[in-house]
CSV table of C-alpha atoms in Angstrom, one decimal:
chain,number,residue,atom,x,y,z
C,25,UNK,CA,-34.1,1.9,24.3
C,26,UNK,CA,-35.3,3.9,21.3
C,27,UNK,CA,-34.6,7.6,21.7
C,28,UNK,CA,-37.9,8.4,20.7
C,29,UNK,CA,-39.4,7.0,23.8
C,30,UNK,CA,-37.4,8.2,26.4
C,31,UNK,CA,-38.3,10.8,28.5
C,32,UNK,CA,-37.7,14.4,27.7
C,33,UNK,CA,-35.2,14.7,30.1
C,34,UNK,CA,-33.6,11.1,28.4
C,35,UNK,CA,-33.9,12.7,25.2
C,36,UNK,CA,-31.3,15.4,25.8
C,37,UNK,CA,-29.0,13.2,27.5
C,38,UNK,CA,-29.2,10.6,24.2
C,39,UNK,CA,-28.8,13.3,22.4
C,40,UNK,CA,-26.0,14.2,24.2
C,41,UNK,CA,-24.2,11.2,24.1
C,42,UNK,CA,-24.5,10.2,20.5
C,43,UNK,CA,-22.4,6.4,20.2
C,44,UNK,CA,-22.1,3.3,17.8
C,45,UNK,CA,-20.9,0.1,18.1
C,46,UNK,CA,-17.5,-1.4,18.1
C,47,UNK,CA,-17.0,-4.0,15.1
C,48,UNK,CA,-15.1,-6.3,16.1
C,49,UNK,CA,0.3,-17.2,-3.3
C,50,UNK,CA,2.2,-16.2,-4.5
C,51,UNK,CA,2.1,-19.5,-6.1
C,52,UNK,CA,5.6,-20.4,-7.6
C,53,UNK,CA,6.5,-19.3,-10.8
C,54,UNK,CA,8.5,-21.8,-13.2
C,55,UNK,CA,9.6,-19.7,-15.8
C,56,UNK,CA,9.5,-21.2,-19.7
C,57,UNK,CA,13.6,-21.7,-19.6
C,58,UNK,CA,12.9,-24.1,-16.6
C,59,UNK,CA,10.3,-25.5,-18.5
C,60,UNK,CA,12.1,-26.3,-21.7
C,61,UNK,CA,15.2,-28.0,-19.0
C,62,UNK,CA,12.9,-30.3,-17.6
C,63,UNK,CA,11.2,-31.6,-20.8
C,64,UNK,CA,14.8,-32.0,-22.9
C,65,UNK,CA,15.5,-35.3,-20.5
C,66,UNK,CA,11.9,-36.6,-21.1
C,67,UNK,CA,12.7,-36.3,-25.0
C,68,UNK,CA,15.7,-37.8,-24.7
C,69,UNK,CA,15.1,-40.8,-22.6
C,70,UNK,CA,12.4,-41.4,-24.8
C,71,UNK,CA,14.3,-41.4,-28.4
C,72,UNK,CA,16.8,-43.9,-26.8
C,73,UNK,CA,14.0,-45.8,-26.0
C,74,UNK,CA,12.8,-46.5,-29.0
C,75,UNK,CA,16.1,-46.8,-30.3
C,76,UNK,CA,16.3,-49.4,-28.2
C,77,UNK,CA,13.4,-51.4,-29.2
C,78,UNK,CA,14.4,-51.8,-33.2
C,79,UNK,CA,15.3,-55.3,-34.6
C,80,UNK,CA,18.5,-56.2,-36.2
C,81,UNK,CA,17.3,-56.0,-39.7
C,82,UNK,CA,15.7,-52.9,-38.8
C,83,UNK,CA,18.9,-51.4,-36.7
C,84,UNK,CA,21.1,-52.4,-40.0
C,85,UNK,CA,18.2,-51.0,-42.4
C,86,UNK,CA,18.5,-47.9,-41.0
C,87,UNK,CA,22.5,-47.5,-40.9
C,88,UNK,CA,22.4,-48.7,-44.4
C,89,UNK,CA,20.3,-46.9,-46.4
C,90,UNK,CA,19.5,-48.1,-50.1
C,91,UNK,CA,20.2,-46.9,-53.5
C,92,UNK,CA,16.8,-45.2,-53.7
C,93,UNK,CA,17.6,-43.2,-50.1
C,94,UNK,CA,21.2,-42.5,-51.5
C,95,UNK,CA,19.6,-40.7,-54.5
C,96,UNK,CA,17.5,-38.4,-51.8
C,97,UNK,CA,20.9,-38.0,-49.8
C,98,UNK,CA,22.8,-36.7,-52.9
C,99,UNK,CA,19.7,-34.5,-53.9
C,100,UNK,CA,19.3,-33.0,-50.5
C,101,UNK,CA,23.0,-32.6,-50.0
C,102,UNK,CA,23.2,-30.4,-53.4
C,103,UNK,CA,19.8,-29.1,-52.5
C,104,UNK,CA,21.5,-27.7,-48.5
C,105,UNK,CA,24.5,-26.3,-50.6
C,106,UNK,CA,22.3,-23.8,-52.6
C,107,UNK,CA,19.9,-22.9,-50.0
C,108,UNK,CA,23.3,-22.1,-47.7
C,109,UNK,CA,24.3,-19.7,-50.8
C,110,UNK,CA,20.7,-18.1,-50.5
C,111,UNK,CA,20.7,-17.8,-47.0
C,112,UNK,CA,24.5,-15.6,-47.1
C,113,UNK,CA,23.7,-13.6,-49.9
C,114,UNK,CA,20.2,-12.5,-47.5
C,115,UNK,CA,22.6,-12.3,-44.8
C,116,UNK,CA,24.7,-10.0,-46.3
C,117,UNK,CA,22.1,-7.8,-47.8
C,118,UNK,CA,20.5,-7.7,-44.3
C,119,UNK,CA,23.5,-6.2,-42.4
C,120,UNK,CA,23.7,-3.7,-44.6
C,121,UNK,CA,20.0,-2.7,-43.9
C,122,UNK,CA,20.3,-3.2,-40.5
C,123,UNK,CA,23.6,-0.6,-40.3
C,124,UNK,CA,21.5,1.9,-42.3
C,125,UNK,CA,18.9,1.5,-39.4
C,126,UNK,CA,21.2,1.9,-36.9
C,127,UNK,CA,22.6,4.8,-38.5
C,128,UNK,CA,19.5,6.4,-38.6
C,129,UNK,CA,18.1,5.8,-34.7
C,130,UNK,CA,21.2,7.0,-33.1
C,131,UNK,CA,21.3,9.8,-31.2
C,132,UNK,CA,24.3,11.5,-29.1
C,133,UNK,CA,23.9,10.7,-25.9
C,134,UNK,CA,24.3,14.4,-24.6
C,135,UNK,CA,21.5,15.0,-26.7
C,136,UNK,CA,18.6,12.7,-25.7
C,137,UNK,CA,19.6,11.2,-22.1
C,138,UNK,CA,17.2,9.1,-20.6
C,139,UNK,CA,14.7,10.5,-18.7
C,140,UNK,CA,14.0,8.9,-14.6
C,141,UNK,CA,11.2,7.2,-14.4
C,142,UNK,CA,7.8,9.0,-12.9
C,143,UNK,CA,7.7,7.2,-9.4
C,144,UNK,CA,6.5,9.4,-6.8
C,145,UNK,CA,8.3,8.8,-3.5
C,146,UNK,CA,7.3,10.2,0.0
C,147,UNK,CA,9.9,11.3,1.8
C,148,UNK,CA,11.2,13.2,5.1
C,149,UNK,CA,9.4,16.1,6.2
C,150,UNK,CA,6.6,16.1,3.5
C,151,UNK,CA,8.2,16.9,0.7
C,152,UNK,CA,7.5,14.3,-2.4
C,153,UNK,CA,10.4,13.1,-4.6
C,154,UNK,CA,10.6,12.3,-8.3
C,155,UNK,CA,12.8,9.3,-9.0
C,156,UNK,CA,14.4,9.1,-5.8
C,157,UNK,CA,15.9,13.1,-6.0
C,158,UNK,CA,14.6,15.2,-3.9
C,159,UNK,CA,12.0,18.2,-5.4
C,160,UNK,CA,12.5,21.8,-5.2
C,161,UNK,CA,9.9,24.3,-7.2
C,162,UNK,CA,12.2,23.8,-10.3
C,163,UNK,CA,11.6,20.0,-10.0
C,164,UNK,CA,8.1,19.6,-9.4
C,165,UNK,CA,6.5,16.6,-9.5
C,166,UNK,CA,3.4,16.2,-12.6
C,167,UNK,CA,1.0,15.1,-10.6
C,168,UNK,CA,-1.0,14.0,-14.0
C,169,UNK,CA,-4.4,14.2,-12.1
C,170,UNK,CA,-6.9,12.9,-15.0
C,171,UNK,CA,-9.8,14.7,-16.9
C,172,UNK,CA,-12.7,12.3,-16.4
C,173,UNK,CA,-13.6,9.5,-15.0
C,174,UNK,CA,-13.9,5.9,-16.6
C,175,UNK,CA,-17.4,4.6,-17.7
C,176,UNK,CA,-18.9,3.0,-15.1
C,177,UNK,CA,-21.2,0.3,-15.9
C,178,UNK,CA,-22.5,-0.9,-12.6
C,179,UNK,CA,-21.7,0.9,-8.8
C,180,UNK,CA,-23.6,-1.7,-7.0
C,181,UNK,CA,-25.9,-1.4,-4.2
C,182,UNK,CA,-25.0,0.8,-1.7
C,183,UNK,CA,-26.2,-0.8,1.6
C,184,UNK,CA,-25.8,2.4,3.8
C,185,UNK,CA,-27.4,4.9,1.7
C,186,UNK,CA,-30.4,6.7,3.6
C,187,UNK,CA,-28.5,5.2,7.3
C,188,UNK,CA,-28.6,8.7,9.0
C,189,UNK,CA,-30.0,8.9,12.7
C,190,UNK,CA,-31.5,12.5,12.3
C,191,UNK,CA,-30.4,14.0,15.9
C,192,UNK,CA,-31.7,17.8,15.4
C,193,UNK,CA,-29.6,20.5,16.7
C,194,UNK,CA,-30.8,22.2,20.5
C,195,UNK,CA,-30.0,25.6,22.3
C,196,UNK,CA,-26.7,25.5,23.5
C,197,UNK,CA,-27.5,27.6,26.7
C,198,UNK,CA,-31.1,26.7,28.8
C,199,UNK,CA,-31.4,28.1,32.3
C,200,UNK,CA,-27.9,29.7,32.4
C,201,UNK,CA,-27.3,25.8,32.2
C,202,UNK,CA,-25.2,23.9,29.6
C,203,UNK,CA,-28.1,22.1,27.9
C,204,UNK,CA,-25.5,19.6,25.4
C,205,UNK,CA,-22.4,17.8,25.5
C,206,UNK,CA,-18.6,19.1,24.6
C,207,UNK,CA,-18.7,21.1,21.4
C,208,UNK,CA,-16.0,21.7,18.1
C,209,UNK,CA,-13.5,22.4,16.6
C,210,UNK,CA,-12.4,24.1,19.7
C,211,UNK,CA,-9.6,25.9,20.3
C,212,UNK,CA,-6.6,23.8,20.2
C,213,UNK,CA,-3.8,25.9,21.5
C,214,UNK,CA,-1.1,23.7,23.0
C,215,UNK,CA,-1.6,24.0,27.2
C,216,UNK,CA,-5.4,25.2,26.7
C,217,UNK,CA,-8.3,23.6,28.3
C,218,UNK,CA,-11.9,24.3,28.5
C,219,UNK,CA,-14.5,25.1,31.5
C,220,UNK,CA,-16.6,22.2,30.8
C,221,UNK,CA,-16.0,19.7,33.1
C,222,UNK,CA,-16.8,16.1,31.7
C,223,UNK,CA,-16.4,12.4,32.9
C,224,UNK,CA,-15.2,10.9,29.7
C,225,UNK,CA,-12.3,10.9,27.8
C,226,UNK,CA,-11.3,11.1,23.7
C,227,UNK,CA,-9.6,8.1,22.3
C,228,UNK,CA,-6.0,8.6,22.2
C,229,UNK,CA,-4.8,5.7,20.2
C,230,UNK,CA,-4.7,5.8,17.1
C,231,UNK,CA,-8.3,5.2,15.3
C,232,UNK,CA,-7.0,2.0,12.9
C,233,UNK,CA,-5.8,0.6,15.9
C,234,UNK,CA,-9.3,0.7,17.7
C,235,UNK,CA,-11.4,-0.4,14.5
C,236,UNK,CA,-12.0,2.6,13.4
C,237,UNK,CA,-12.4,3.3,9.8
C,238,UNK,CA,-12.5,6.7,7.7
C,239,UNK,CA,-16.2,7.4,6.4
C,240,UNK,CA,-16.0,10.4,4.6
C,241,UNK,CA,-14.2,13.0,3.9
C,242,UNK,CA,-14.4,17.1,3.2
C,243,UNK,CA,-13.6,19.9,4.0
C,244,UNK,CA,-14.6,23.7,5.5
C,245,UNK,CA,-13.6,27.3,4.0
C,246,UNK,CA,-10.6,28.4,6.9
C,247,UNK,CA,-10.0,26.4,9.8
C,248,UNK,CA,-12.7,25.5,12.5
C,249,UNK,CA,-10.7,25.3,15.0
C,250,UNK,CA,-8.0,28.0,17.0
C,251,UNK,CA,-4.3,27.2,17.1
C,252,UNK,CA,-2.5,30.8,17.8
C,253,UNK,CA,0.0,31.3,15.2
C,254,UNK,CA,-0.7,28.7,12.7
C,255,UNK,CA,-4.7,29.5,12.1
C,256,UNK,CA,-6.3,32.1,14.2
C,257,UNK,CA,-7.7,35.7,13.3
C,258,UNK,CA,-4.3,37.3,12.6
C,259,UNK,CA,-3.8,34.7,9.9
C,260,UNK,CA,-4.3,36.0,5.5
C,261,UNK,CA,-5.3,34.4,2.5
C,262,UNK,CA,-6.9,36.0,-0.8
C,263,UNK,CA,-10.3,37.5,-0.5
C,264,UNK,CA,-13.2,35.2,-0.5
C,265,UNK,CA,-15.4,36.1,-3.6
C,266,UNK,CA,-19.0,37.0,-3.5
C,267,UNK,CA,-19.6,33.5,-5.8
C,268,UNK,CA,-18.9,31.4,-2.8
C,269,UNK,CA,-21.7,28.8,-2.5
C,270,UNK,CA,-25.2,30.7,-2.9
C,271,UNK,CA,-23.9,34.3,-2.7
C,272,UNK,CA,-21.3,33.1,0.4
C,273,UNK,CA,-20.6,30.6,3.4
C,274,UNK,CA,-19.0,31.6,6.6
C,275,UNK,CA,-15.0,31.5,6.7
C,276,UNK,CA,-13.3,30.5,9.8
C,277,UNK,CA,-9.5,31.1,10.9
C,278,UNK,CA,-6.6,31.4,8.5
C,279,UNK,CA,-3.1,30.4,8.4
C,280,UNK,CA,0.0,32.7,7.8
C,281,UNK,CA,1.5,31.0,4.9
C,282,UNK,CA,0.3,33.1,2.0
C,283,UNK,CA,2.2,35.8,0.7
C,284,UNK,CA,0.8,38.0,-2.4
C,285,UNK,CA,4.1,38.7,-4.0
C,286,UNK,CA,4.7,34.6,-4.0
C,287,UNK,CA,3.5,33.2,-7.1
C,288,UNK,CA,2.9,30.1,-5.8
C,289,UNK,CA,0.0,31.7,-3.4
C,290,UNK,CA,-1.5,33.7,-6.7
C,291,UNK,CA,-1.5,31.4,-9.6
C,292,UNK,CA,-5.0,30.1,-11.1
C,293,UNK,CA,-5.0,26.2,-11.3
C,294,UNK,CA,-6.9,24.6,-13.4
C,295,UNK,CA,-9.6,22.8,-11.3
C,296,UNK,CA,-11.2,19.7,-12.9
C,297,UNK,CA,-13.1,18.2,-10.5
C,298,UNK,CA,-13.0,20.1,-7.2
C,299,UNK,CA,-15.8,23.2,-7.4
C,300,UNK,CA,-14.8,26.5,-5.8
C,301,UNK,CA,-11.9,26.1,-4.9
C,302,UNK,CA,-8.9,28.7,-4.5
C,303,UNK,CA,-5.4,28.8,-4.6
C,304,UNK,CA,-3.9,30.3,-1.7
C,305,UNK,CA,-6.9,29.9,0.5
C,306,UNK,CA,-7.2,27.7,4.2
C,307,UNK,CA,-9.0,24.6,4.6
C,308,UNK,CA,-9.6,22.4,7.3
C,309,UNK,CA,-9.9,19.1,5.9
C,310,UNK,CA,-12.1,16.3,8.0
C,311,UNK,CA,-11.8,12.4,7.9
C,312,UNK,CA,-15.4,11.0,10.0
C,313,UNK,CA,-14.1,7.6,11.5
C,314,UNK,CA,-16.4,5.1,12.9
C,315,UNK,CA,-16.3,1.7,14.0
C,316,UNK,CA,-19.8,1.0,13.0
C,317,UNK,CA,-18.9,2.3,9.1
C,318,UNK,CA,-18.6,-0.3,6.1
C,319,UNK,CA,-14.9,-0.9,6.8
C,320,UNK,CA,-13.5,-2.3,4.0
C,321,UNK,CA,-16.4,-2.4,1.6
C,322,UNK,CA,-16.9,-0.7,-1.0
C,323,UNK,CA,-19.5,1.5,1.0
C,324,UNK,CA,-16.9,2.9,3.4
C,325,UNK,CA,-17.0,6.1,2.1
C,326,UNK,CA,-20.3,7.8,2.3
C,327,UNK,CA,-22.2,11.4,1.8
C,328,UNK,CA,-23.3,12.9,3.8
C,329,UNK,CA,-20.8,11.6,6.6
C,330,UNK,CA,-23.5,10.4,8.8
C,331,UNK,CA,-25.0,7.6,6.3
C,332,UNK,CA,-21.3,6.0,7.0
C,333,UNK,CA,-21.2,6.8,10.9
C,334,UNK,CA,-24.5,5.1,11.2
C,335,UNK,CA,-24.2,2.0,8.4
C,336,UNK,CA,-24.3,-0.8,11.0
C,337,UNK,CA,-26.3,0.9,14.1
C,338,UNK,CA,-29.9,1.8,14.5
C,339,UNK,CA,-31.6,3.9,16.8
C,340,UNK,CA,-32.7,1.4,19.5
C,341,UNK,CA,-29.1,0.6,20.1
C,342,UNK,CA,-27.4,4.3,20.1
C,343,UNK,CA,-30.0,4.9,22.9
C,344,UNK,CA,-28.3,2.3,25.3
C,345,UNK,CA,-24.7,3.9,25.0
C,346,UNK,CA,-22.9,5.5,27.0
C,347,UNK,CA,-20.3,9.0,26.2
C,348,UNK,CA,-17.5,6.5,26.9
C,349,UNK,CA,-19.1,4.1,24.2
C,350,UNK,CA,-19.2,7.0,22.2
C,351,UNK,CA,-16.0,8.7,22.6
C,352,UNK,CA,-14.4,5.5,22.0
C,353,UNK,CA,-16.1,4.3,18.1
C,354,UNK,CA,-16.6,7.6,16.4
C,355,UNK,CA,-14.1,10.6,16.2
C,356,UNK,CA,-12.9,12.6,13.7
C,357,UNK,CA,-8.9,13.5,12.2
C,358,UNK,CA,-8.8,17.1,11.5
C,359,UNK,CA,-5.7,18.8,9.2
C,360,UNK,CA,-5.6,22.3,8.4
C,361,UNK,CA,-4.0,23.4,5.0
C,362,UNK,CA,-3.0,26.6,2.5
C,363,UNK,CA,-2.9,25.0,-1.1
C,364,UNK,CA,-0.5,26.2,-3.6
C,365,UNK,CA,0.4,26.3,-7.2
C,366,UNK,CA,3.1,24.3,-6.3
C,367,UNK,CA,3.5,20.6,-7.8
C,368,UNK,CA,6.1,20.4,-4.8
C,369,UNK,CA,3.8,20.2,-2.0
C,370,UNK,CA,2.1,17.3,-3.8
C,371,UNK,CA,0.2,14.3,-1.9
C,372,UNK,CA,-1.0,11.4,-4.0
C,373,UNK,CA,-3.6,10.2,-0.7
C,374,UNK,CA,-5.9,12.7,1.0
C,375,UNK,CA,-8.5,10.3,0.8
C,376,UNK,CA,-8.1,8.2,3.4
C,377,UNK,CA,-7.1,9.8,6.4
C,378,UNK,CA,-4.6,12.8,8.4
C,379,UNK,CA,-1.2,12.8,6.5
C,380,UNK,CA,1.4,11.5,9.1
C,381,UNK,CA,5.1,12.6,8.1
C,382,UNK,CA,7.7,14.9,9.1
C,383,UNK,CA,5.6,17.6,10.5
C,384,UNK,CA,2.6,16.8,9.7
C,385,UNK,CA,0.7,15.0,12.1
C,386,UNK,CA,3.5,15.4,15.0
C,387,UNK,CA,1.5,17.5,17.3
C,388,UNK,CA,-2.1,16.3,18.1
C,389,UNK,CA,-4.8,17.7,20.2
C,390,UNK,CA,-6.9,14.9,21.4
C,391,UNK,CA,-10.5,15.8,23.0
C,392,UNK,CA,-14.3,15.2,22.8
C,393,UNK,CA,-16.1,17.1,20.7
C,394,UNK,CA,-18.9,17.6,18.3
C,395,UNK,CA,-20.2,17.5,14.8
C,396,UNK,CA,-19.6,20.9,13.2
C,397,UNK,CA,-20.4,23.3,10.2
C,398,UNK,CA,-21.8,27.0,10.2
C,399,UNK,CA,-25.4,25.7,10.9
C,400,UNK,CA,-23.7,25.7,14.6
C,401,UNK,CA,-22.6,28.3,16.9
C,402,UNK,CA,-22.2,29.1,20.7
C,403,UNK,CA,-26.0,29.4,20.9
C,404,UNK,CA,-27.5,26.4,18.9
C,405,UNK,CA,-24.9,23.5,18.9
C,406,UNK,CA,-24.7,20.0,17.9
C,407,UNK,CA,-26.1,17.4,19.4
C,408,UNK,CA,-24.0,15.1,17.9
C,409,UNK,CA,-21.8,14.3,20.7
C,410,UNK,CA,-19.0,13.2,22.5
C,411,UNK,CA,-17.3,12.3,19.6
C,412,UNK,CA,-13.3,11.9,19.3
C,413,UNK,CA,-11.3,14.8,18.1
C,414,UNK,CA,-7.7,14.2,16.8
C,415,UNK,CA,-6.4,17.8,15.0
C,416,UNK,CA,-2.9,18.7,13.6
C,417,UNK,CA,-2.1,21.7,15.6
C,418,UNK,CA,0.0,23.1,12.3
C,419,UNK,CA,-1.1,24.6,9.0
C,420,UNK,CA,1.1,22.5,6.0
C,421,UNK,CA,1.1,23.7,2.5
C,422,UNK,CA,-0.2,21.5,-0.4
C,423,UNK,CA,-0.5,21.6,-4.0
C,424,UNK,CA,-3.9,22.5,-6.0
C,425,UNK,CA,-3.5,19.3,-7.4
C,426,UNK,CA,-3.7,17.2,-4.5
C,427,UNK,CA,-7.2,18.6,-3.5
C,428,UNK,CA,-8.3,17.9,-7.4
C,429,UNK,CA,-6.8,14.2,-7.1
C,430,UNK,CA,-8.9,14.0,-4.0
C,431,UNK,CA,-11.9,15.1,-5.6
C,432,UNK,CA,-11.2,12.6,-8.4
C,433,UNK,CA,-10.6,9.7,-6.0
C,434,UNK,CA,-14.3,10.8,-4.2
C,435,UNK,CA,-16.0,10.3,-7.6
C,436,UNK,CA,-15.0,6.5,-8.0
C,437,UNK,CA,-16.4,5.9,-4.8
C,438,UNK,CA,-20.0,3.5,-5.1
C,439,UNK,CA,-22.0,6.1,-3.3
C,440,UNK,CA,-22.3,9.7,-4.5
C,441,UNK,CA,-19.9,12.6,-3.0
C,442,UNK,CA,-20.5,15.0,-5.1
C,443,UNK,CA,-21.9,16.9,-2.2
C,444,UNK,CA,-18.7,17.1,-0.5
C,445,UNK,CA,-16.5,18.5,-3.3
C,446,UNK,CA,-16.7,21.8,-2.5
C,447,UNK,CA,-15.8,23.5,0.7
C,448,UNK,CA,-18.6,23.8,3.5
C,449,UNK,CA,-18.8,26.7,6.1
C,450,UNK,CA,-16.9,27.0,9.0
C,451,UNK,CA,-18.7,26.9,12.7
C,452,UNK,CA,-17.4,29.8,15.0
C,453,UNK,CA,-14.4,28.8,17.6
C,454,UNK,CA,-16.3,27.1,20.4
C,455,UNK,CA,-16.8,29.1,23.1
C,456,UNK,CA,-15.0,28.3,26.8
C,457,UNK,CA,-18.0,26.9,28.6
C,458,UNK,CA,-18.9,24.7,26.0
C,459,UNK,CA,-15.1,23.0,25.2
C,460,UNK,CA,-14.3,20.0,27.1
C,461,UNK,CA,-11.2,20.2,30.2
C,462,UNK,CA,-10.3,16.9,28.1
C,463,UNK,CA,-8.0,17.9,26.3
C,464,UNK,CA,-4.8,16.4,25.5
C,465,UNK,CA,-1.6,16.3,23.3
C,466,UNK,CA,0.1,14.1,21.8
C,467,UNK,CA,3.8,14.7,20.4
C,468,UNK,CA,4.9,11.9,17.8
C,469,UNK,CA,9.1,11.5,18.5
């Protein structure tokens, strides 16, 4: 049923449950060596074959030669002696260029050592290594995040450009009655849950495992969400300058990482493709996952998130769903970060999804949820909902130049994300009566 023929009552409760559809050689190598080993028989065989073949005079023709050929012999023979004279003296002269050389590129060992080569391992806890060794801030990992982009001649057609279903935000509150479904980022304290009471549940599995891809991705100044003592209202961070996206954009809860006298929280980097940007600063980072996305194409990832949400639904169809249907093909990872001047705390993939190691990622709060943003708040909320919510309880540290690689990796994409590589304003913790008594937590062993 098309939501825009539904009665008004209808309307609300489509709007309400916003949903989308479930998607459902080396060849061998032969090396040249093997080559050459199985074409000497062939050679071979054949020689003796013709061998073979010759007639008697011919056979006694050619172990006698004449006069005439005996003349050749003798020349050649004197001829091989003289060119085997050439050929020492040249070798002579050559080792004695070639020990000069040597001379020349040798080095003491003490002096030039080898260096390791660049690879950049993941290992326990979150912490990258170089060559295998583990990293500490006198080791840190060069990142080498490049300058520009590569021309690009062609980005192709971008089939789910313009795919939004525009569902306008309502009054949170009508009647003293909740007028919308479950709203975030919530507060995600372990052991909280909210006043709303609601039928459905969030998808607890993980979203690959369901079909679900991510869409898009960006990120908001401070945290959305609540998690007492990793990002709340007692958290710090530098102080957000008055040049922050038309004159400023609301900033939501911090972590308790930085530290002023830490040079790691202070230092400038050197942004080259991320826009306003700080070190030092919190950002909650946001992966949109959908079933109904381009999974796999090279129109998964989409701006504004919504054109990637929507790619393979239309409005006719979202109108028959159901929260469940819902809850269960679009949800959202959520990952709350301080960044640092720190090529330590260095990710080469924030692209394409929640970091999962060590600590990251180990404790989950799983519920239903909203779209969010600072065009929200506890009295006009999104309508965009019950969508999944799957967000790191913890605040991580990570370097400046993972955010910039990031931003870098968003620019190669076919469609444009420019408007995503900045941070976007945070909504206001979601109010008790409108967070879901969904939630749930998940503890990875």
């Amino acid at each position: 049923m098309a939501l825009d023929r539904l009665p008004h009552a209808s309307q609300i409760r489509a709007h309400q449950h916003l949903s989308l559809l479930s998607h459902h050689d080396l060849l061998p190598m032969i090396t040249l060596v093997e080559e050459r080993k199985m074409s000497e028989p062939r050679v071979e065989k054949e020689e003796r074959s013709v061998t073979t073949n010759v007639t008697q005079d011919e056979h006694e023709r050619l172990v006698q030669p004449s006069k005439s050929q005996n003349h050749v012999a003798n020349f050649a023979t004197g001829f091989s002696f003289a060119a085997q004279a050439i050929i020492a003296v040249c070798a002579i002269i050559m080792v004695g260029e070639l020990a000069t050389l040597v001379s020349f590129a040798y080095t003491d060992p003490e002096q030039a050592a080898p260096s390791a080569p660049t690879q950049i391992i993941i290992g326990g806890g979150g912490t990258p290594n170089v060559g295998g060794q583990p990293t500490s801030p006198t080791e840190p990992v060069d990142p080498n995040v490049p300058d520009s982009l590569p021309p690009l001649i062609n980005r192709g057609t971008n089939v789910c450009a313009g795919k939004r279903i525009d569902i306008p935000n309502a009054q949170c509150i009508v009647a003293e009655i909740e007028a919308v479904g479950p709203q975030a980022g919530a507060n995600v304290t372990a052991g909280y849950q909210g006043d709303m009471e609601v039928p459905y549940q969030p998808l607890t599995d993980p979203y690959y495992t369901k079909g679900l891809c991510p869409v898009n991705v960006h990120w908001h100044l401070g945290a959305e969400h609540l998690s007492v003592g990793e990002f709340d209202l007692n958290g710090t961070g530098p102080t957000v300058g008055a040049d922050t996206l038309d004159g400023g954009i609301r900033q939501g809860n911090l972590c308790h990482h930085y530290n002023e006298t830490d040079v790691k929280f202070t230092k400038p980097y050197d942004w080259k493709h991320c826009v306003l940007m700080e070190v030092g600063q919190t950002y909650e980072v946001h992966w949109p996952h959908s079933s109904a996305g381009a999974c796999g194409t090279p129109n998964q990832f989409q701006t504004p998130f919504y054109d990637g949400v929507f790619c393979n639904l239309d409005a006719e169809t979202l109108g028959t769903l159901s929260p469940q249907d819902i809850a269960n093909n679009v949800g959202v990872q959520a990952q709350v970060f301080t960044v640092v001047n720190d090529e330590t705390y260095y990710w080469p993939d924030l692209l394409r999804g929640m970091i999962v190691d060590g600590e990251m990622g180990m404790d989950v709060a799983k519920y239903t949820g909203s779209t969010t943003g600072d065009s929200r708040s506890n009295e006009i909320c999104s309508s965009y909902t019950p969508i999944t919510w799957q967000v790191d309880r913890k605040c991580h540290l990570i370097s400046a130049s993972t955010f910039d690689q990031l931003c870098y990796d968003m620019k190669k994409q076919r469609d444009d994300m420019s408007g995503d590589l900045f941070p976007h304003g945070s909504r206001e913790t979601v109010s008790d009566n409108l967070a879901p008594n969904n939630f749930n937590r998940f503890l990875r062993g």
